[in-house]
Short mmCIF file of C-alpha atoms in Angstrom, two decimals:
data_model
loop_
_atom_site.label_atom_id
_atom_site.label_comp_id
_atom_site.label_asym_id
_atom_site.label_seq_id
_atom_site.Cartn_x
_atom_site.Cartn_y
_atom_site.Cartn_z
CA MET A 10 -13.51 1.75 3.84
CA SER A 11 -11.87 2.46 7.11
CA ILE A 12 -10.08 5.77 7.13
CA GLY A 13 -8.83 8.03 9.86
CA ARG A 14 -10.84 11.13 10.66
CA ARG A 15 -7.89 13.35 9.83
CA GLY A 16 -7.74 11.76 6.42
CA LEU A 17 -10.77 13.95 5.76
CA ALA A 18 -8.90 17.15 6.47
CA GLY A 19 -9.85 18.44 3.03
CA LEU A 20 -13.45 18.75 4.17
CA ALA A 21 -12.51 21.77 6.23
CA ALA A 22 -11.93 23.62 3.00
CA ILE A 23 -15.16 22.30 1.53
CA ALA A 24 -17.14 24.20 4.13
CA VAL A 25 -16.97 27.15 1.74
CA LEU A 26 -17.96 25.18 -1.34
CA ALA A 27 -21.33 26.89 -1.59
CA ALA A 28 -19.44 29.77 -3.14
CA ALA A 29 -16.39 28.08 -4.63
CA CYS A 30 -17.41 24.44 -5.09
CA GLY A 31 -13.72 23.46 -5.20
CA GLY A 32 -11.81 20.47 -3.84
CA GLY A 33 -10.28 20.44 -0.36
CA GLY A 34 -6.56 21.00 -0.08
CA ASP A 35 -3.88 19.24 1.94
CA GLU A 36 -0.13 18.85 2.01
CA SER A 37 -0.19 15.74 -0.11
CA LYS A 38 -0.91 17.70 -3.28
CA GLY A 39 1.95 18.22 -5.67
CA SER A 40 2.98 18.13 -9.29
CA ASP A 41 5.47 15.29 -8.75
CA LYS A 42 2.81 12.59 -8.24
CA PRO A 43 3.13 9.99 -11.04
CA SER A 44 0.10 9.58 -13.29
CA GLU A 45 1.27 6.30 -14.83
CA PRO A 46 2.16 3.03 -13.11
CA THR A 47 5.69 3.11 -11.73
CA ALA A 48 7.84 0.62 -9.89
CA ALA A 49 8.23 1.36 -6.21
CA THR A 50 11.76 2.42 -5.34
CA SER A 51 14.02 -0.54 -4.66
CA GLN A 52 17.69 -0.25 -3.93
CA ALA A 53 20.41 -1.88 -1.90
CA PRO A 54 20.87 -0.50 1.63
CA SER A 55 22.74 2.78 1.31
CA GLY A 56 23.85 3.26 4.89
CA ASP A 57 25.49 -0.10 5.63
CA SER A 58 26.30 -2.71 3.03
CA ASN A 59 26.58 -5.33 5.79
CA ARG A 60 22.98 -5.14 6.94
CA ASN A 61 22.41 -8.87 6.85
CA SER A 62 20.09 -8.88 9.86
CA VAL A 63 17.07 -6.87 10.90
CA ALA A 64 18.88 -5.78 14.07
CA ALA A 65 21.45 -3.97 11.93
CA PHE A 66 18.73 -1.52 10.78
CA HIS A 67 18.21 -0.43 14.42
CA ASP A 68 21.50 1.48 14.44
CA GLN A 69 20.44 4.18 11.98
CA THR A 70 20.69 7.87 12.79
CA ILE A 71 17.93 10.09 11.41
CA ASP A 72 19.15 13.22 9.63
CA TRP A 73 16.42 15.72 10.57
CA THR A 74 16.04 18.78 8.34
CA ASP A 75 13.65 21.69 8.63
CA CYS A 76 10.49 21.44 6.51
CA GLY A 77 8.19 24.36 7.24
CA ASP A 78 7.09 24.28 10.86
CA PHE A 79 8.35 20.72 11.29
CA GLN A 80 11.41 18.54 10.81
CA CYS A 81 11.61 15.81 8.17
CA GLY A 82 13.72 12.71 7.85
CA SER A 83 13.70 9.12 6.68
CA VAL A 84 14.60 5.62 7.85
CA GLU A 85 15.55 2.59 5.77
CA VAL A 86 13.77 -0.72 6.33
CA PRO A 87 14.13 -4.06 4.57
CA MET A 88 11.58 -4.58 1.84
CA ASP A 89 11.48 -8.29 2.63
CA TYR A 90 12.09 -9.19 6.27
CA SER A 91 13.14 -12.70 5.28
CA ASN A 92 15.97 -11.13 3.25
CA PRO A 93 17.20 -8.05 5.17
CA SER A 94 20.32 -7.72 2.99
CA GLY A 95 18.13 -7.27 -0.09
CA PRO A 96 16.27 -4.19 -1.41
CA THR A 97 15.06 -1.58 1.04
CA VAL A 98 12.23 0.93 1.42
CA ASP A 99 12.59 4.50 2.68
CA ILE A 100 10.04 5.41 5.36
CA GLN A 101 9.38 9.15 5.40
CA LEU A 102 8.94 10.91 8.75
CA LYS A 103 7.80 14.31 9.95
CA ARG A 104 8.44 15.46 13.51
CA ALA A 105 7.00 18.15 15.77
CA PRO A 106 9.74 18.49 18.42
CA ALA A 107 8.69 18.84 22.04
CA THR A 108 8.48 22.42 23.26
CA GLY A 109 9.80 21.38 26.69
CA ASP A 110 11.79 18.43 27.99
CA PRO A 111 10.54 15.39 26.06
CA ILE A 112 9.78 12.16 27.87
CA GLY A 113 10.01 10.31 24.57
CA THR A 114 8.60 10.08 21.07
CA LEU A 115 4.95 9.54 20.20
CA PHE A 116 4.41 7.92 16.80
CA ILE A 117 1.01 8.58 15.19
CA ASN A 118 -0.93 6.99 12.34
CA PRO A 119 -4.28 8.22 10.92
CA GLY A 120 -5.63 4.99 9.44
CA GLY A 121 -6.51 3.91 5.94
CA PRO A 122 -4.86 1.66 4.92
CA GLY A 123 -3.14 4.35 2.91
CA GLY A 124 -3.34 7.37 5.22
CA SER A 125 -0.31 9.67 5.30
CA GLY A 126 1.08 10.14 8.78
CA THR A 127 3.32 12.99 7.65
CA ASP A 128 0.27 14.94 6.48
CA TYR A 129 -1.67 13.90 9.58
CA LEU A 130 0.92 15.45 11.87
CA THR A 131 -0.14 18.93 10.77
CA THR A 132 -3.66 18.44 12.10
CA PHE A 133 -2.69 16.37 15.13
CA SER A 134 -0.07 18.85 16.34
CA HIS A 135 -2.60 21.70 16.22
CA GLU A 136 -5.09 19.68 18.27
CA MET A 137 -2.65 18.69 21.01
CA SER A 138 -2.80 20.26 24.44
CA ASP A 139 0.11 22.45 25.56
CA GLN A 140 1.16 19.71 27.98
CA MET A 141 1.35 17.13 25.19
CA ARG A 142 3.32 19.54 23.02
CA ALA A 143 5.80 20.08 25.83
CA HIS A 144 6.36 16.43 26.70
CA TYR A 145 6.56 14.57 23.38
CA ASP A 146 8.40 14.65 20.12
CA VAL A 147 5.49 13.64 17.87
CA ILE A 148 6.30 11.82 14.63
CA GLY A 149 3.96 11.06 11.78
CA PHE A 150 5.17 8.41 9.35
CA ASP A 151 4.06 7.31 5.92
CA PRO A 152 3.88 3.50 6.01
CA ARG A 153 5.75 1.58 3.32
CA GLY A 154 4.32 2.15 -0.12
CA VAL A 155 2.14 5.04 1.11
CA ALA A 156 2.29 8.72 0.10
CA LYS A 157 5.98 9.73 0.23
CA SER A 158 7.40 6.36 1.36
CA ASP A 159 8.30 4.84 -2.02
CA PRO A 160 4.65 5.00 -3.13
CA LEU A 161 3.08 1.97 -4.75
CA VAL A 162 1.27 3.06 -7.93
CA CYS A 163 -0.67 0.36 -9.76
CA VAL A 164 -2.91 2.22 -12.23
CA ASN A 165 -3.06 5.71 -13.64
CA ASP A 166 -5.63 8.34 -12.68
CA ALA A 167 -7.96 7.63 -15.59
CA GLU A 168 -8.08 3.93 -14.71
CA LEU A 169 -8.67 4.69 -11.05
CA ASP A 170 -11.44 7.16 -11.96
CA LYS A 171 -13.21 4.38 -13.82
CA LEU A 172 -12.90 2.00 -10.88
CA VAL A 173 -14.23 4.35 -8.18
CA ALA A 174 -17.06 5.66 -10.39
CA PHE A 175 -18.27 2.20 -11.41
CA ASP A 176 -21.60 0.83 -10.16
CA PRO A 177 -20.98 -0.42 -6.58
CA THR A 178 -24.14 -2.54 -6.77
CA PRO A 179 -23.83 -4.37 -10.11
CA ASP A 180 -27.22 -5.46 -11.33
CA THR A 181 -26.43 -7.62 -14.37
CA PRO A 182 -23.89 -10.34 -15.19
CA ALA A 183 -22.20 -7.92 -17.58
CA GLU A 184 -21.76 -5.33 -14.82
CA VAL A 185 -20.35 -7.95 -12.44
CA THR A 186 -17.89 -9.05 -15.10
CA GLU A 187 -16.81 -5.47 -15.71
CA ALA A 188 -16.38 -4.88 -11.98
CA ARG A 189 -14.18 -7.96 -11.70
CA ASP A 190 -12.16 -6.82 -14.73
CA LEU A 191 -11.54 -3.39 -13.20
CA LEU A 192 -10.40 -4.93 -9.92
CA ARG A 193 -8.24 -7.47 -11.75
CA GLN A 194 -6.62 -4.60 -13.66
CA LEU A 195 -5.75 -2.93 -10.35
CA GLY A 196 -4.30 -6.13 -8.89
CA ASP A 197 -2.29 -6.90 -12.00
CA GLY A 198 -0.99 -3.33 -12.01
CA CYS A 199 0.19 -3.72 -8.42
CA ALA A 200 1.88 -7.02 -9.27
CA ASP A 201 3.62 -5.37 -12.23
CA ALA A 202 4.71 -2.32 -10.20
CA GLY A 203 7.53 -4.17 -8.47
CA PRO A 204 8.30 -6.47 -5.54
CA LEU A 205 7.07 -4.04 -2.88
CA ALA A 206 3.45 -5.02 -3.64
CA GLU A 207 4.10 -8.44 -2.09
CA HIS A 208 5.37 -6.83 1.11
CA MET A 209 2.63 -4.31 1.96
CA SER A 210 0.99 -6.25 4.79
CA THR A 211 0.29 -4.76 8.20
CA VAL A 212 2.78 -7.23 9.70
CA ASP A 213 5.44 -5.58 7.53
CA VAL A 214 4.32 -2.12 8.69
CA ALA A 215 4.42 -3.16 12.34
CA ARG A 216 7.96 -4.47 11.92
CA ASP A 217 8.93 -1.20 10.25
CA LEU A 218 7.55 0.63 13.27
CA ASP A 219 9.95 -1.23 15.55
CA ILE A 220 12.87 -0.03 13.44
CA LEU A 221 11.52 3.53 13.69
CA ARG A 222 11.35 3.14 17.48
CA ALA A 223 14.97 2.02 17.61
CA ALA A 224 16.11 4.79 15.25
CA VAL A 225 14.85 7.51 17.63
CA GLY A 226 16.50 5.74 20.56
CA ASP A 227 13.38 4.82 22.54
CA PRO A 228 13.47 1.50 24.43
CA LYS A 229 9.68 1.21 24.11
CA LEU A 230 7.20 2.44 21.53
CA ASN A 231 4.69 5.13 22.45
CA TYR A 232 1.92 5.14 19.87
CA TYR A 233 -1.41 6.69 18.94
CA GLY A 234 -3.28 5.00 16.10
CA ALA A 235 -6.69 5.90 14.71
CA SER A 236 -9.00 3.59 12.73
CA TYR A 237 -6.82 1.18 10.69
CA GLY A 238 -3.93 2.62 12.71
CA THR A 239 -5.32 0.61 15.64
CA TYR A 240 -4.70 -2.57 13.66
CA ILE A 241 -1.07 -1.57 13.12
CA GLY A 242 -0.77 -0.97 16.85
CA ALA A 243 -2.46 -4.24 17.79
CA ILE A 244 -0.17 -6.28 15.54
CA TYR A 245 2.88 -4.43 16.88
CA ALA A 246 1.79 -5.27 20.41
CA GLU A 247 1.42 -8.93 19.44
CA LEU A 248 4.84 -9.09 17.77
CA PHE A 249 6.72 -6.99 20.35
CA PRO A 250 4.72 -7.05 23.63
CA GLN A 251 7.72 -6.21 25.79
CA ARG A 252 8.39 -3.06 23.74
CA VAL A 253 4.90 -1.60 24.19
CA GLY A 254 5.07 1.74 25.96
CA ARG A 255 2.02 3.98 26.18
CA PHE A 256 -0.45 2.87 23.51
CA VAL A 257 -3.76 4.46 22.49
CA LEU A 258 -5.88 2.69 19.85
CA ASP A 259 -8.76 4.98 18.86
CA GLY A 260 -11.70 3.97 16.68
CA ALA A 261 -10.63 0.38 17.00
CA ILE A 262 -10.72 -2.46 14.49
CA ASP A 263 -11.51 -5.86 15.98
CA PRO A 264 -8.89 -8.21 14.48
CA SER A 265 -10.87 -11.32 15.42
CA LEU A 266 -13.56 -10.57 12.82
CA SER A 267 -13.78 -12.34 9.49
CA PRO A 268 -13.90 -10.13 6.37
CA GLN A 269 -17.63 -10.83 6.12
CA GLN A 270 -18.24 -9.87 9.76
CA PHE A 271 -16.11 -6.76 9.25
CA ASN A 272 -18.11 -5.63 6.23
CA ILE A 273 -21.49 -6.28 7.85
CA GLY A 274 -20.33 -4.36 10.92
CA GLN A 275 -19.38 -1.37 8.78
CA ALA A 276 -22.71 -1.53 6.96
CA LYS A 277 -24.47 -1.35 10.34
CA GLY A 278 -22.19 1.48 11.45
CA PHE A 279 -22.84 3.64 8.41
CA GLN A 280 -26.58 2.99 8.61
CA ARG A 281 -26.55 3.98 12.30
CA ALA A 282 -24.71 7.19 11.45
CA LEU A 283 -27.05 7.88 8.52
CA ASP A 284 -30.08 7.37 10.77
CA ALA A 285 -28.65 9.88 13.24
CA TYR A 286 -28.09 12.38 10.43
CA ILE A 287 -31.61 11.87 9.07
CA ASP A 288 -33.20 12.38 12.49
CA ASP A 289 -31.22 15.59 12.90
CA CYS A 290 -32.06 16.76 9.37
CA VAL A 291 -35.78 16.03 9.67
CA SER A 292 -36.00 17.77 13.05
CA SER A 293 -34.64 20.94 11.47
CA GLY A 294 -37.89 21.36 9.56
CA ASP A 295 -36.11 22.08 6.27
CA CYS A 296 -34.67 18.73 5.25
CA PRO A 297 -34.29 17.99 1.53
CA LEU A 298 -35.04 14.32 2.25
CA GLY A 299 -38.54 14.94 3.57
CA THR A 300 -40.47 15.34 6.80
CA ASN A 301 -40.00 11.93 8.46
CA HIS A 302 -37.43 9.17 8.70
CA ASP A 303 -39.16 6.63 6.43
CA GLU A 304 -39.68 9.22 3.72
CA ALA A 305 -36.02 10.21 3.93
CA ILE A 306 -34.81 6.62 3.56
CA GLN A 307 -37.02 6.08 0.53
CA ARG A 308 -35.83 9.33 -1.03
CA LEU A 309 -32.21 8.26 -0.68
CA HIS A 310 -32.98 4.84 -2.17
CA SER A 311 -34.66 6.45 -5.17
CA PHE A 312 -31.86 8.98 -5.58
CA LEU A 313 -29.10 6.35 -5.64
CA ASP A 314 -31.12 4.11 -7.97
CA ASP A 315 -31.60 7.05 -10.32
CA LEU A 316 -27.86 7.77 -10.29
CA ASP A 317 -27.23 4.18 -11.33
CA GLN A 318 -29.36 4.64 -14.43
CA HIS A 319 -28.83 8.34 -15.06
CA PRO A 320 -25.61 9.90 -13.68
CA LEU A 321 -26.08 13.52 -12.65
CA ASP A 322 -24.40 16.50 -14.26
CA SER A 323 -21.46 17.59 -12.09
CA GLY A 324 -20.13 20.40 -14.24
CA ASP A 325 -17.37 18.09 -15.49
CA PRO A 326 -18.49 16.19 -18.61
CA ALA A 327 -15.80 13.58 -18.04
CA ARG A 328 -16.92 12.88 -14.47
CA PRO A 329 -20.68 12.91 -13.96
CA LEU A 330 -21.99 11.93 -10.53
CA THR A 331 -22.49 8.16 -10.65
CA GLU A 332 -23.98 5.95 -7.96
CA GLY A 333 -20.47 5.03 -6.83
CA LEU A 334 -19.36 8.64 -6.49
CA GLY A 335 -22.69 9.56 -4.89
CA PHE A 336 -22.15 6.86 -2.26
CA TYR A 337 -18.69 8.21 -1.41
CA GLY A 338 -20.05 11.76 -1.25
CA ILE A 339 -22.73 10.75 1.24
CA ALA A 340 -20.56 8.41 3.32
CA VAL A 341 -17.69 10.85 3.83
CA THR A 342 -19.89 13.33 5.68
CA LEU A 343 -20.91 10.70 8.23
CA TYR A 344 -17.40 10.53 9.69
CA VAL A 345 -17.75 13.81 11.59
CA LYS A 346 -21.01 15.29 12.88
CA ASP A 347 -19.85 18.81 11.99
CA TYR A 348 -20.00 17.76 8.32
CA TRP A 349 -23.70 16.91 8.36
CA PRO A 350 -24.68 20.39 7.05
CA LEU A 351 -22.46 19.72 4.04
CA LEU A 352 -24.52 16.63 3.25
CA THR A 353 -27.74 18.62 3.50
CA GLN A 354 -26.29 21.22 1.15
CA ALA A 355 -25.07 18.55 -1.29
CA LEU A 356 -28.40 16.71 -1.38
CA THR A 357 -30.32 19.95 -1.85
CA ALA A 358 -28.16 20.78 -4.87
CA ALA A 359 -28.39 17.23 -6.26
CA PHE A 360 -32.18 17.17 -6.04
CA ASN A 361 -32.10 20.36 -8.10
CA GLY A 362 -29.99 18.67 -10.78
CA ASP A 363 -26.53 19.78 -9.60
CA GLY A 364 -24.19 16.90 -8.71
CA SER A 365 -21.08 19.06 -8.29
CA VAL A 366 -21.25 19.36 -4.50
CA LEU A 367 -21.57 15.61 -3.94
CA LEU A 368 -18.72 15.04 -6.41
CA THR A 369 -16.54 17.45 -4.43
CA LEU A 370 -17.34 15.55 -1.25
CA ALA A 371 -16.53 12.24 -2.95
CA ASP A 372 -13.22 13.69 -4.09
CA ALA A 373 -12.45 14.70 -0.51
CA TYR A 374 -12.88 11.07 0.51
CA LEU A 375 -10.83 9.81 -2.44
CA GLN A 376 -8.25 12.61 -2.01
CA ARG A 377 -8.59 13.86 -5.54
CA ASP A 378 -8.49 17.39 -6.89
CA ASP A 379 -8.82 18.99 -10.33
CA ASN A 380 -5.35 17.72 -11.26
CA GLY A 381 -5.94 14.11 -10.23
CA TYR A 382 -5.32 12.04 -7.11
CA THR A 383 -3.14 13.75 -4.54
CA ASN A 384 -1.80 10.46 -3.17
CA ASN A 385 -2.11 6.72 -3.66
CA SER A 386 -4.47 5.95 -0.75
CA SER A 387 -7.28 4.67 -3.00
CA GLN A 388 -4.91 2.02 -4.36
CA VAL A 389 -3.05 1.15 -1.16
CA ILE A 390 -6.29 0.25 0.62
CA TYR A 391 -6.66 -2.71 -1.76
CA ALA A 392 -2.96 -3.60 -1.74
CA VAL A 393 -2.89 -3.89 2.06
CA ASN A 394 -6.33 -5.34 2.74
CA CYS A 395 -5.96 -8.06 0.13
CA LEU A 396 -2.71 -9.24 1.73
CA ASP A 397 -4.04 -9.01 5.28
CA HIS A 398 -7.47 -10.51 4.65
CA PRO A 399 -7.60 -12.43 1.36
CA VAL A 400 -11.13 -13.53 0.55
CA HIS A 401 -12.36 -15.09 -2.68
CA MET A 402 -16.11 -15.09 -3.24
CA THR A 403 -18.14 -16.16 -6.24
CA ASN A 404 -20.87 -14.00 -7.72
CA GLN A 405 -23.45 -16.42 -6.36
CA GLN A 406 -22.01 -16.30 -2.83
CA ILE A 407 -22.14 -12.51 -2.84
CA GLU A 408 -25.69 -12.40 -4.17
CA GLN A 409 -26.77 -14.88 -1.50
CA SER A 410 -25.24 -12.66 1.18
CA VAL A 411 -27.12 -9.53 0.09
CA PRO A 412 -30.16 -10.05 2.39
CA ARG A 413 -27.86 -10.14 5.46
CA TYR A 414 -26.27 -6.88 4.37
CA GLU A 415 -29.59 -5.22 3.60
CA LYS A 416 -30.77 -6.18 7.07
CA ALA A 417 -27.69 -4.40 8.43
CA SER A 418 -28.22 -1.34 6.21
CA SER A 419 -31.22 -0.74 4.00
CA VAL A 420 -29.40 2.05 2.13
CA PHE A 421 -25.79 0.82 1.96
CA GLY A 422 -26.23 -2.94 2.30
CA ARG A 423 -25.76 -3.93 -1.33
CA VAL A 424 -22.71 -1.68 -1.64
CA PHE A 425 -20.98 -3.44 1.24
CA ALA A 426 -22.04 -6.88 0.01
CA TRP A 427 -20.55 -6.34 -3.44
CA SER A 428 -17.41 -4.78 -1.98
CA MET A 429 -16.44 -8.39 -1.17
CA LEU A 430 -15.40 -8.59 -4.83
CA GLY A 431 -12.40 -6.40 -3.98
CA CYS A 432 -9.88 -9.16 -3.27
CA SER A 433 -11.52 -12.04 -5.13
CA ASN A 434 -8.99 -11.95 -7.97
CA TRP A 435 -6.00 -10.40 -6.18
CA PRO A 436 -2.86 -11.95 -7.67
CA LEU A 437 -0.54 -11.54 -4.66
CA LYS A 438 -0.23 -13.24 -1.29
CA ALA A 439 1.35 -12.02 1.93
CA ASP A 440 4.73 -13.51 2.72
CA GLN A 441 4.03 -13.50 6.47
CA PRO A 442 0.94 -14.80 8.29
CA THR A 443 -1.31 -12.36 10.13
CA PRO A 444 -1.20 -13.32 13.82
CA SER A 445 -4.11 -13.64 16.20
CA ILE A 446 -4.03 -10.87 18.79
CA ASP A 447 -3.86 -10.89 22.57
CA ALA A 448 -0.51 -9.08 23.19
CA ALA A 449 0.15 -11.14 26.31
CA GLY A 450 2.84 -9.54 28.44
CA SER A 451 2.39 -5.99 27.16
CA ALA A 452 1.88 -2.84 29.22
CA PRO A 453 -1.70 -1.49 29.44
CA ILE A 454 -3.19 -0.56 26.04
CA VAL A 455 -5.97 2.04 25.95
CA VAL A 456 -8.75 1.37 23.42
CA ILE A 457 -11.29 4.09 22.55
CA GLY A 458 -14.71 3.40 21.04
CA THR A 459 -17.42 5.87 20.01
CA THR A 460 -21.01 4.71 20.32
CA ARG A 461 -22.18 5.93 16.89
CA ASP A 462 -18.94 5.60 14.95
CA PRO A 463 -19.81 4.73 11.32
CA ALA A 464 -16.49 3.33 10.12
CA THR A 465 -15.34 1.39 13.20
CA PRO A 466 -18.45 0.45 15.17
CA TYR A 467 -18.30 0.68 18.96
CA ALA A 468 -18.61 -3.11 19.32
CA TRP A 469 -15.21 -3.45 17.66
CA ALA A 470 -13.53 -1.40 20.39
CA VAL A 471 -15.20 -3.56 23.02
CA GLY A 472 -13.99 -6.65 21.19
CA LEU A 473 -10.39 -5.46 20.87
CA ALA A 474 -10.21 -4.32 24.49
CA ASN A 475 -11.41 -7.75 25.59
CA GLU A 476 -9.02 -9.62 23.29
CA LEU A 477 -5.97 -7.69 24.53
CA LYS A 478 -4.74 -9.15 27.80
CA SER A 479 -3.99 -5.62 29.01
CA GLY A 480 -6.78 -3.77 27.18
CA VAL A 481 -8.43 -0.77 28.87
CA LEU A 482 -11.65 0.57 27.30
CA ILE A 483 -12.77 4.21 27.08
CA THR A 484 -16.27 4.83 25.70
CA ARG A 485 -17.23 8.11 24.06
CA ASP A 486 -20.98 8.57 23.75
CA GLY A 487 -21.31 10.49 20.53
CA ASP A 488 -21.31 10.68 16.75
CA GLY A 489 -18.46 10.55 14.27
CA HIS A 490 -15.28 8.55 13.80
CA THR A 491 -12.74 8.19 16.66
CA GLY A 492 -12.85 9.78 20.11
CA TYR A 493 -9.67 11.72 20.92
CA HIS A 494 -9.65 15.40 19.95
CA MET A 495 -13.35 15.20 19.06
CA GLY A 496 -14.55 17.76 21.60
CA ASN A 497 -15.02 15.40 24.55
CA GLU A 498 -13.02 16.75 27.50
CA CYS A 499 -13.40 13.50 29.46
CA VAL A 500 -11.71 11.48 26.69
CA ASP A 501 -9.01 14.07 26.02
CA ASN A 502 -8.05 14.40 29.70
CA ALA A 503 -7.94 10.63 30.21
CA VAL A 504 -5.69 10.14 27.17
CA ASP A 505 -3.39 13.05 28.05
CA ASN A 506 -3.01 11.89 31.64
CA TYR A 507 -2.12 8.43 30.41
CA LEU A 508 0.35 9.53 27.73
CA ILE A 509 2.05 12.19 29.86
CA ASP A 510 1.93 10.77 33.38
CA GLY A 511 1.33 7.09 32.72
CA LYS A 512 -1.97 7.20 34.65
CA VAL A 513 -3.95 4.28 33.23
CA PRO A 514 -7.65 5.18 32.87
CA GLN A 515 -10.25 3.22 34.78
CA ASN A 516 -11.35 0.30 32.62
CA SER A 517 -14.74 0.89 30.98
CA LEU A 518 -14.48 4.63 31.59
CA SER A 519 -17.63 6.20 30.08
CA CYS A 520 -17.41 9.71 28.65
#
């Protein structure tokens, strides 16, 4: 469950939910989102019928049109890189033009898999310094199959509701069977949605990114990626090391980890963030979880166990607060320290029998509002991860792994252990292998890690920086997910100086 911090933009609106108790809003909402499975768009190349090589896609010209405060456009890429003359995918772009003389284009990605870069640009552009605004055209892109880029839709909203609300810690053979059936339904839906589902890997996205680079006329790619976006950047650097310009990988994923190591690392990260929240809550003297850390942990255990047996009234009879939704509602607030008061408010309400606040928080994570899911991120995360990191585990293997996970996180351990079911019955395989990463021959790549990051633990940034031949590590001592634009002047200045002036930060810079 790695998502970019800006993917939680809806939480800003939730700050007023004490009065309104409504879902957060973002640009991805709209009435044109399909509610039933649809085939991803697939058509022959429209711009050049002789595109029989990948290089031919580099010659495109982007037709930029005004869209609010930004400019929007699209670029065609081959759906299948082994058959560039076949069907194509439209990659949607949104650009904030430089206010001065641009030194190039900066492409940005918020993470996911499944995060919308076009939506992310709104937040990112407001956070940029005046110098960054002056020197870069900044482009957010929706990766293939994501948001507005020929979205992959595998199940309808009702089916997805059932999946995300289901018990994340199945206790009986019947519950395990039902969990597998729900995940199999999602995978089969993706397989039935069209050929794009076989070509959703991060290798495909990285190759798309090189076509985007060429389409804007830049000889090298300048890139900022957060969370899963760091994985896109790392694979790009491996595939095209000589085309790496100024790269910042923030809240890094360590690509050397196995899926099991990845999951255990995230369990540790969320527990570390939860412990920090609890210590802060208890010290306030008015914490709904109790007066000391051990009491708080036990209260959370009991609360989640109770939700498993007795879902809490949320005000919506069709969507009571289940253990699964309660987990999402708690976890989402651990991404940013400023959201901790929302968790206190939500738990206070829940302990008084009102699950609506936690449900609203869960919906912010899942990007759902009263009309349904605002984008397809909750489906894409499976479609991409199961191609990138296929893993097939038996029920017995998962149950045997539970003690390791519970050692990593007493509260969330079983959730992360059973999440290994996610790809166990996935019907599709990637058409291209995922490479090992060292990006030999690339320009310096800046990697940022935050010491108490829940979603991408600090050790992952250290690992990636060491694996990259040209990796340069910046450490932010703090809470929350990612480090740039998180209120740390040391990090922000180091990144801006690098992106604008090419001044490479001192390796192991501590902020």
